XYZ file of C-alpha atoms in Angstrom:
659
model
C -11.524 130.978 141.851
C -11.999 135.102 142.378
C -12.426 134.509 145.931
C -9.678 131.572 146.375
C -7.201 133.276 145.263
C -8.402 136.926 146.757
C -7.679 134.418 150.122
C -4.354 132.694 149.431
C -2.500 136.274 149.000
C -3.648 137.578 152.302
C -2.878 134.541 153.778
C 0.416 135.120 152.191
C 0.303 138.753 153.627
C 0.450 137.277 157.446
C 3.006 134.562 156.750
C 5.029 137.083 154.956
C 4.743 140.550 154.444
C 7.578 142.010 152.854
C 5.976 142.181 149.294
C 9.516 142.560 147.799
C 10.707 138.692 149.654
C 7.463 137.348 148.145
C 8.223 138.377 145.062
C 11.809 136.123 144.928
C 10.684 133.293 146.896
C 8.149 132.792 144.045
C 10.170 133.257 140.636
C 13.091 131.226 142.968
C 10.448 128.418 143.171
C 9.432 128.758 139.532
C 12.992 128.399 138.594
C 13.267 125.091 140.761
C 10.296 123.703 139.603
C 10.994 124.246 135.506
C 14.109 122.905 136.611
C 12.813 119.700 137.686
C 9.472 119.637 136.065
C 7.435 119.626 138.926
C 4.283 121.930 139.276
C 5.007 125.136 141.384
C 3.255 124.587 144.325
C 5.721 121.631 145.352
C 8.465 124.085 145.255
C 7.308 126.814 147.620
C 8.250 126.513 151.154
C 6.236 125.076 153.363
C 5.430 127.687 155.786
C 3.377 129.402 152.410
C -0.649 128.496 152.381
C -1.735 126.013 150.256
C -1.873 126.624 146.633
C -5.227 127.228 145.087
C -5.807 124.925 142.266
C -6.585 128.118 140.034
C -3.287 129.851 140.854
C -1.272 126.203 139.470
C -1.915 126.708 136.019
C -0.029 130.403 135.338
C 3.097 131.176 137.610
C 3.212 134.075 135.064
C -0.151 135.916 136.191
C 0.658 135.186 140.191
C 3.660 137.352 139.266
C 1.967 140.505 138.234
C -0.622 140.082 140.665
C 2.395 139.815 143.392
C 4.133 142.497 141.993
C 1.132 145.166 141.606
C 0.599 144.566 144.936
C 3.610 146.061 146.240
C 3.681 149.031 143.269
C 0.776 149.673 144.854
C 1.493 149.084 148.640
C 4.995 151.930 147.340
C 2.165 154.403 146.135
C 0.183 154.246 149.594
C -2.401 152.347 148.144
C -4.196 149.876 148.691
C -2.825 146.634 147.221
C -6.541 145.327 147.587
C -7.496 146.805 144.087
C -3.932 145.238 142.607
C -4.503 142.763 139.270
C -2.515 141.058 136.675
C -2.964 141.393 133.105
C -4.882 138.410 131.537
C -2.583 136.682 129.695
C -5.217 135.738 127.686
C -6.419 138.814 126.583
C -2.837 140.070 125.282
C -2.674 136.608 123.246
C -5.333 137.666 121.849
C -4.048 140.790 120.036
C -0.850 139.869 119.276
C -2.183 136.493 116.970
C -4.329 139.451 115.601
C -1.906 141.950 114.970
C 0.225 139.118 113.530
C -2.257 136.660 111.446
C -0.970 138.638 108.180
C 2.833 138.162 109.122
C 2.914 134.227 109.527
C 4.720 131.809 107.102
C 5.847 128.289 106.503
C 8.286 127.032 108.387
C 9.118 124.796 104.755
C 7.255 125.384 101.573
C 6.445 123.479 99.304
C 8.305 123.147 95.773
C 7.252 125.183 93.290
C 5.024 123.331 90.395
C 6.312 123.398 87.029
C 5.492 121.905 84.199
C 7.299 118.542 82.701
C 9.015 118.860 79.709
C 8.860 115.639 78.091
C 5.244 115.600 78.528
C 4.771 118.709 76.560
C 3.954 118.973 72.332
C 7.134 120.645 70.575
C 5.502 122.696 69.857
C 4.374 124.017 73.837
C 8.233 123.577 75.120
C 9.380 127.165 74.343
C 6.135 128.516 76.606
C 6.759 125.561 79.397
C 10.272 126.923 79.730
C 9.723 130.480 79.972
C 7.190 129.429 82.769
C 9.601 127.167 84.922
C 12.413 130.016 84.733
C 9.575 132.506 85.912
C 8.149 130.281 88.774
C 11.815 129.827 89.984
C 13.082 133.134 89.644
C 10.002 134.273 91.393
C 10.512 131.868 94.922
C 14.123 132.727 95.312
C 13.644 135.372 97.613
C 10.472 136.441 98.822
C 10.919 134.956 102.035
C 13.614 136.631 103.214
C 12.983 140.167 101.977
C 11.879 141.224 105.767
C 14.799 138.698 107.451
C 17.250 140.338 105.392
C 16.225 143.570 106.551
C 15.620 143.444 109.877
C 12.096 144.093 109.978
C 11.012 141.051 111.652
C 11.686 137.739 112.990
C 11.870 134.345 111.194
C 8.627 133.622 113.105
C 6.773 136.807 111.744
C 7.144 139.011 114.869
C 8.141 142.757 113.884
C 11.455 144.395 115.306
C 12.416 145.944 117.045
C 9.148 145.360 119.480
C 8.133 147.300 122.070
C 6.229 147.497 125.930
C 7.061 151.318 127.497
C 5.144 149.448 130.666
C 6.292 146.043 130.504
C 5.090 145.828 134.822
C 5.336 142.054 135.288
C 6.489 141.222 131.602
C 3.196 139.802 130.224
C 2.918 141.213 126.754
C 6.853 140.192 125.779
C 6.280 136.295 127.796
C 3.090 136.179 125.628
C 5.028 136.839 122.554
C 8.153 134.232 123.555
C 5.114 131.745 123.624
C 3.437 132.853 119.611
C 7.625 132.355 118.530
C 7.509 129.175 119.767
C 4.642 127.824 118.623
C 5.250 129.510 114.954
C 8.908 127.795 114.854
C 8.139 124.438 115.122
C 9.419 122.504 111.859
C 12.793 124.867 111.969
C 16.519 122.777 112.316
C 17.165 123.639 115.979
C 20.418 126.089 114.942
C 18.011 128.195 112.982
C 14.960 128.658 115.949
C 18.636 129.336 118.355
C 19.337 132.113 116.278
C 15.475 133.478 115.267
C 15.057 133.910 119.473
C 18.636 135.807 119.705
C 17.225 137.852 116.777
C 13.851 137.798 118.628
C 15.444 139.257 122.807
C 18.113 141.722 120.797
C 15.095 143.217 119.080
C 13.407 143.619 122.162
C 12.573 147.289 123.876
C 10.974 147.079 127.463
C 11.091 149.344 129.645
C 10.001 150.447 133.474
C 9.858 152.673 135.771
C 10.324 150.233 138.746
C 13.294 148.444 139.303
C 11.137 145.863 141.016
C 9.106 145.319 137.882
C 12.194 145.396 134.915
C 14.295 142.592 137.538
C 11.187 140.327 137.157
C 10.578 140.626 133.912
C 13.712 139.494 133.358
C 14.040 136.851 135.161
C 10.325 135.770 134.054
C 11.261 136.014 130.579
C 14.469 133.638 131.302
C 12.405 130.772 132.948
C 9.997 131.220 129.829
C 12.142 130.869 128.021
C 14.162 127.481 129.731
C 10.775 126.285 130.114
C 10.461 126.340 126.044
C 13.687 124.469 125.709
C 15.366 127.867 124.853
C 17.822 128.932 127.537
C 20.383 126.372 128.917
C 20.015 127.386 133.149
C 22.699 125.235 134.316
C 25.934 125.675 131.496
C 26.562 127.772 128.930
C 24.179 126.743 126.020
C 24.603 124.236 123.150
C 23.223 124.189 119.211
C 19.310 124.143 120.079
C 19.821 126.131 123.769
C 20.820 129.777 124.659
C 22.962 129.893 127.498
C 22.097 131.560 130.751
C 24.864 134.598 130.706
C 24.278 135.401 127.035
C 20.597 135.126 128.267
C 20.940 137.340 130.859
C 22.658 139.789 128.712
C 20.889 140.279 126.226
C 17.210 140.522 128.676
C 19.342 143.326 130.455
C 19.923 145.644 127.172
C 17.196 144.279 126.039
C 14.431 145.439 129.598
C 15.432 148.530 131.485
C 14.555 150.513 133.307
C 13.380 154.038 132.510
C 10.118 156.529 132.864
C 9.608 156.778 129.294
C 7.285 159.334 129.887
C 9.390 161.999 132.015
C 12.803 160.664 129.923
C 14.271 159.716 126.705
C 13.485 156.578 125.436
C 16.610 154.131 126.230
C 17.052 152.730 122.102
C 18.108 154.406 119.738
C 15.647 152.574 117.285
C 12.539 152.900 116.828
C 9.836 150.132 117.413
C 8.513 148.470 114.914
C 5.319 147.219 116.992
C 4.240 148.142 120.377
C 2.190 146.365 122.351
C 1.488 147.366 126.387
C -1.255 147.657 128.989
C 0.007 150.782 131.032
C -1.362 152.062 134.223
C -4.997 152.524 134.882
C -4.323 155.107 137.434
C -5.219 158.706 137.828
C -2.425 161.359 139.082
C -4.531 162.625 141.455
C -5.053 158.912 142.779
C -1.183 158.222 143.090
C 0.608 158.300 146.182
C -2.621 158.539 148.150
C -1.847 157.109 151.106
C 1.840 158.455 151.169
C 2.505 160.649 153.710
C 4.020 162.872 151.295
C 1.707 162.454 148.645
C 0.066 165.445 148.019
C 3.644 167.220 147.671
C 4.079 164.285 144.993
C 1.625 164.681 143.393
C 2.076 168.164 142.927
C 5.346 167.371 141.626
C 4.721 164.726 139.433
C 1.322 166.738 137.791
C 4.215 169.988 137.387
C 7.307 167.782 135.738
C 4.796 165.900 133.082
C 3.343 169.207 132.508
C 6.546 170.831 131.704
C 8.087 167.966 129.959
C 9.777 168.789 126.582
C 11.288 168.033 123.363
C 14.742 168.575 122.240
C 13.023 170.769 119.309
C 11.012 173.064 122.661
C 7.659 171.366 121.931
C 5.669 170.228 125.046
C 5.256 166.532 125.095
C 1.922 166.044 126.035
C -0.451 167.693 123.718
C -3.562 165.915 124.633
C -2.441 166.597 128.704
C -5.452 167.928 130.120
C -7.539 168.052 133.239
C -7.172 165.461 135.708
C -5.382 162.779 133.459
C -5.041 159.294 134.289
C -0.939 157.812 133.338
C -2.495 155.882 130.320
C -3.099 158.804 128.102
C 0.407 159.864 128.658
C 1.126 156.383 127.740
C -1.080 156.388 124.812
C 0.190 159.540 123.081
C 4.004 158.920 123.962
C 4.053 155.986 122.026
C 3.260 157.594 119.478
C 5.978 159.402 119.576
C 8.070 156.967 119.823
C 7.255 154.408 117.262
C 8.181 154.598 113.571
C 6.253 156.015 110.894
C 3.896 153.398 109.683
C 4.336 151.301 111.947
C 1.440 150.088 114.268
C 0.707 150.250 118.181
C -1.903 147.961 120.382
C -2.337 149.367 123.743
C -5.018 147.643 126.119
C -6.869 151.207 127.906
C -10.395 151.629 129.876
C -13.161 152.104 127.476
C -14.214 155.170 129.168
C -11.279 156.804 126.405
C -14.522 156.324 123.475
C -16.248 158.518 124.841
C -15.559 160.722 127.586
C -15.399 164.813 127.875
C -11.508 165.143 129.169
C -10.325 162.660 125.901
C -10.771 164.637 123.472
C -7.759 166.062 122.896
C -6.754 162.452 122.598
C -8.678 160.966 119.891
C -8.793 164.080 118.122
C -4.395 163.379 118.396
C -5.325 159.897 116.593
C -7.611 160.532 114.031
C -6.176 164.061 112.674
C -2.246 163.167 112.615
C -2.292 159.254 112.836
C -4.352 156.074 111.142
C -6.608 155.061 114.264
C -7.472 151.842 112.662
C -9.786 149.529 115.135
C -11.660 149.469 118.662
C -12.231 146.134 120.416
C -14.750 147.375 123.037
C -15.626 144.984 126.378
C -18.393 146.432 128.258
C -18.251 146.210 132.237
C -20.185 143.353 132.412
C -17.689 141.073 130.254
C -15.444 141.456 133.268
C -11.859 141.244 131.025
C -10.400 141.814 134.418
C -10.591 139.182 137.248
C -12.205 141.594 139.787
C -12.663 144.438 138.019
C -15.782 145.732 136.859
C -14.591 148.670 134.251
C -14.750 148.522 130.632
C -11.725 147.331 128.352
C -11.131 149.056 125.084
C -8.245 147.423 123.047
C -6.956 150.330 120.621
C -5.034 149.452 116.802
C -3.068 152.537 115.384
C -0.699 152.886 112.821
C 1.596 156.075 113.367
C 1.520 159.096 110.712
C -0.927 160.088 108.391
C -4.872 160.488 109.118
C -8.004 158.289 109.833
C -10.641 157.710 106.910
C -12.406 155.185 108.319
C -11.666 153.935 112.193
C -13.316 149.853 113.134
C -14.699 149.518 116.346
C -15.728 146.139 117.479
C -18.208 146.715 119.718
C -19.965 145.236 122.007
C -17.576 142.330 122.595
C -18.006 139.161 124.121
C -14.431 137.248 126.230
C -14.786 134.370 124.099
C -14.969 136.098 120.508
C -10.975 136.915 121.053
C -8.294 133.922 120.268
C -5.198 133.286 121.857
C -4.938 131.233 118.813
C -6.456 133.598 115.711
C -7.065 136.628 117.395
C -10.595 138.900 117.106
C -13.480 136.027 115.754
C -14.721 137.007 112.359
C -17.838 136.861 113.011
C -17.746 140.020 116.464
C -20.150 142.568 115.255
C -18.441 146.077 114.400
C -19.158 149.605 113.158
C -17.534 151.668 110.296
C -16.876 154.821 111.170
C -16.679 156.925 107.770
C -14.391 160.071 108.607
C -17.399 162.493 106.599
C -20.139 161.223 108.686
C -18.406 160.594 111.901
C -17.445 164.581 112.196
C -20.553 165.200 111.837
C -22.375 162.894 114.685
C -19.665 164.340 116.902
C -18.683 167.728 116.335
C -15.320 166.600 115.537
C -14.750 165.992 119.010
C -14.107 161.683 117.794
C -16.435 160.009 120.367
C -17.246 155.846 119.081
C -20.591 155.464 119.798
C -21.866 152.522 122.842
C -23.593 150.344 120.395
C -26.296 147.332 121.507
C -25.538 143.664 120.575
C -28.831 142.916 118.458
C -29.326 144.070 115.011
C -32.361 145.543 115.490
C -31.659 147.590 118.067
C -28.795 148.652 116.551
C -30.288 150.342 113.383
C -32.611 152.170 115.772
C -28.999 153.506 117.460
C -27.787 153.995 114.081
C -30.763 155.736 112.401
C -31.774 157.759 116.025
C -28.394 159.172 115.079
C -28.686 159.993 111.945
C -31.899 161.974 112.706
C -30.426 163.886 115.277
C -26.492 164.943 114.474
C -27.245 167.975 113.101
C -30.037 169.117 115.433
C -29.861 172.624 117.277
C -28.431 171.311 120.987
C -30.193 172.208 124.578
C -27.917 174.390 125.554
C -27.268 176.554 122.320
C -29.590 179.142 121.550
C -31.796 179.381 118.089
C -33.450 175.889 119.585
C -37.280 175.769 119.021
C -37.885 176.281 123.135
C -35.086 178.807 122.891
C -34.689 181.257 119.925
C -33.083 184.603 121.551
C -31.972 185.072 124.805
C -29.437 183.884 127.438
C -29.338 179.898 126.969
C -30.794 176.754 128.925
C -28.208 175.527 131.574
C -28.487 172.736 133.202
C -27.301 172.246 137.090
C -26.589 170.014 139.780
C -29.379 169.887 142.501
C -28.827 172.092 145.454
C -28.056 169.439 148.534
C -24.219 168.137 148.456
C -25.958 164.399 150.390
C -22.862 164.152 152.600
C -21.946 167.496 152.733
C -25.500 168.052 154.765
C -26.231 164.717 155.482
C -27.254 165.435 159.403
C -29.462 167.146 157.608
C -31.179 164.418 155.764
C -33.824 161.800 157.571
C -35.805 158.840 156.440
C -39.614 159.857 155.950
C -41.589 159.881 158.281
C -45.393 160.723 159.674
C -45.895 164.046 160.683
C -42.166 165.002 160.635
C -41.332 168.432 160.277
C -39.595 169.269 157.017
C -39.733 169.427 152.998
C -39.632 166.647 150.849
C -36.363 165.820 149.923
C -36.035 164.670 146.628
C -33.146 162.213 145.330
C -32.028 159.673 141.748
C -33.803 156.662 143.624
C -37.401 158.660 143.531
C -38.071 158.471 139.706
C -39.343 155.667 139.243
C -40.307 154.034 134.898
C -44.219 153.040 135.266
C -45.563 152.046 131.675
C -43.214 154.053 129.911
C -43.703 156.996 132.014
C -41.393 158.935 134.232
C -42.776 159.993 137.339
C -41.231 160.933 141.275
C -42.553 158.652 143.098
C -41.541 160.239 146.828
C -43.629 159.306 150.469
C -44.453 163.325 150.168
C -46.615 162.729 147.261
C -47.809 159.026 147.679
C -48.650 157.990 151.296
C -49.278 154.684 149.850
C -45.359 153.824 150.067
C -44.877 150.888 152.468
C -42.782 151.405 155.229
C -39.668 149.897 154.764
C -39.420 151.430 151.381
C -36.155 153.096 149.919
C -38.190 155.907 148.564
C -38.675 156.237 151.915
C -35.068 156.328 154.029
C -33.663 159.779 152.638
C -36.333 161.339 151.729
C -36.696 164.159 154.490
C -34.772 167.903 154.432
C -34.815 169.691 157.136
C -32.250 172.576 157.124
C -31.810 175.910 156.283
C -32.073 175.414 152.632
C -35.459 176.516 151.482
C -36.877 175.278 148.685
C -36.946 176.713 144.670
C -40.784 177.601 145.625
C -41.383 176.663 141.586
C -41.603 172.955 139.477
C -38.547 171.991 137.610
C -38.106 169.728 134.606
C -35.289 167.727 136.219
C -33.306 164.139 135.748
C -31.753 161.218 137.533
C -28.355 162.011 137.376
C -26.745 158.559 137.703
C -28.771 155.647 136.691
C -27.906 151.783 135.783
C -26.548 150.943 133.377
C -28.774 148.127 132.793
C -31.721 149.481 132.995
C -34.532 150.254 130.856
C -34.235 154.067 129.983
C -31.170 156.587 131.114
C -33.155 159.876 130.632
C -35.309 160.352 133.806
C -37.264 163.365 132.716
C -40.064 164.614 135.341
C -41.414 167.242 136.772
C -40.923 168.280 140.228
C -43.351 169.769 142.724
C -42.163 173.922 143.535
C -41.975 172.654 147.954
C -38.716 170.326 147.506
C -35.127 170.489 147.743
C -33.105 168.672 145.183
C -30.080 166.196 146.029
C -26.567 166.120 143.929
C -28.256 163.115 142.788
C -30.339 165.185 140.749
C -30.039 167.495 137.641
C -32.758 170.196 136.446
C -32.720 172.410 134.060
C -32.138 176.322 134.280
C -34.819 178.102 131.798
C -34.090 181.641 131.218
C -37.573 183.936 132.071
C -38.222 184.384 128.711
C -39.156 180.744 128.259
C -41.404 180.015 130.998
C -43.259 182.987 129.977
C -43.497 181.641 126.424
C -44.151 178.274 127.815
C -47.022 179.503 130.021
C -48.589 181.287 127.903
C -48.601 178.194 124.885
C -50.013 175.861 127.097
C -52.104 177.693 129.370
C -50.502 176.556 132.493
C -46.328 177.363 134.305
C -46.478 173.571 134.427
C -47.865 172.281 131.792
C -45.681 174.060 129.726
C -43.033 171.735 132.068
C -44.549 168.601 131.524
C -44.419 169.368 128.021
C -40.499 170.347 127.879
C -40.112 167.216 130.291
C -42.124 164.325 127.191
C -40.033 166.274 124.919
C -36.924 164.994 126.326
C -38.051 161.291 127.098
C -38.465 160.397 123.592
C -37.144 157.082 122.313
C -34.547 158.930 120.322
C -33.254 161.341 122.098
C -32.875 158.188 125.009
C -30.737 156.191 121.691
C -28.768 159.096 121.016
C -27.301 159.405 125.272
C -27.456 156.256 125.974
C -25.181 155.439 122.261
C -22.411 158.835 123.689
C -22.432 158.353 127.900
C -19.129 157.191 128.829
C -20.557 156.176 132.268
C -23.509 155.882 134.406
C -23.486 159.756 135.279
C -25.676 161.851 133.235
C -23.405 164.734 133.385
C -23.770 168.114 132.710
C -22.134 168.495 129.472
C -24.167 165.770 128.155
C -27.594 167.278 128.997
C -26.375 170.606 127.290
C -25.194 168.761 124.322
C -28.202 166.704 123.816
C -30.476 167.736 120.500
C -33.018 169.103 120.970
C -35.368 168.973 117.707
C -38.466 170.932 117.135
C -41.832 168.748 119.141
C -42.992 165.335 116.313
C -46.514 165.508 115.515
C -45.815 162.010 117.051
C -44.491 163.208 120.453
C -47.567 166.127 120.296
C -50.347 163.785 119.917
C -48.794 161.725 122.987
C -48.421 164.721 125.061
C -52.333 165.336 123.986
C -53.429 161.926 124.623
C -51.655 162.237 128.311
């Protein structure tokens, strides 16, 4: 399906290169299909390419894809990376969030006791019982509707999305509303639909997105029989003009990051999938992109609230826009009400999101997180891990439930998240110790045995001194141990790197691919040290250095810096020989002279001491720790420096002796 779809969009560009025209034609064809109850493929222009079967069932997804391609091109980015938000995911989030608001359309009369069937002595009790039942059943259903907190179908209002895009969130909310309204009278459904539309607060900075969303919602309502496309409406349907007027007020063009929220009443529920785009990637191919990025970054950093305080407290480093939308949403939603947002799962562990996580935990209630790892491919055509965060605005977090790792078949548009999905409850006390109050969330394996092993490793290592701190067993005093990147940048020095050939001048060039795991041990598999490596092997490729930078002249403890998430080990430490240079896909320890001298004295030689250090760093517990807290496939320097570094265990010492 993905290949057919991508091919269709490419063919469409050949037939119609104007992306705004593509959107307009698609919406017109969709409306025509609804009017005549035809598949949309039958109403498309004859010169458009034939619509593949995979795109027939969800016209809204195609609309979003076309819109995201338009927005990418407008920014100067490639449209190839554009994709739509899966409607099934959004509907599952809404179903999970609204599961406790659903009520029956018609309640059965409350049970009472028949006075005629009771003995005379019990009749007084029966009368009081019947009075209490009738009194208790009279007003319970109308409480939230009377104060305007939600629709009859159970959707809290105002209901918001500050980055509505192509309208997937409100369109799926309307679908749930229609399903929950089954059993009500037609006039009641019409009235409740108006209440829902008037309670929508949908915003986007793009005029094209706002136009598409308004039209999409109109067509979704017409398809459900709630809007009359050609008339003034009746007792069961809203007239087109009335619906368009309501949608014009409920879907507005506004930049909520830099501007004000265009509604007076604060939302009770906010559900969104904001842009996953770094500021430095905005306007990437635009002729004036550099200036536009600087201006956007400056405005976001300088934006202030009415009280004079800066709007974004968590704006740090190279910011991704989704972080700003999440922080802004916590300012917009009324206290005690809810946010559900779809973001990359990197938020759970990356260093640059620490300030945002602190805001979620210390000034709000971070209730839950759904984490889908990369292989699940929640977004068609994208391999990035997906996270759904659930936050209640205000207060503080005492416990957060992390559902991870999830599979796509564990969510349902009917019931939300499967009750049997794996989860971990993070209590504030232990959680703060585990993460030193950075509130990172560990990446857990699915297997119950491995989950227990990871939790045991975290418990044992959390309060141990760190590798980069003074006071650990290897470096009790003096300068701290630092982690450095290999001295050769493989891109900038590519002309000085070549394949290894016998007799060629130069020195061994070691990169990440030369770290090999054999029988549980890590070693350097390089043709300069192993002549039996076959010709054409990857280890011979890009393995020779003949540039001006010389080798360090002494052995080093080094680690593979870029790893495959599916590999057996994440941490791969080895001692590299003195006659080589290291690429930037390798990290190494910069050990103070005092540490080197003590290692040589204790273990008989400098190299033997380094081998012992490497053995400690390759421990199973440290590898489990590293996997649990990894933000991505890169073993970053700051991650290594913050590794717990407990004193050598008896088992580790025994294993080293046997080597």
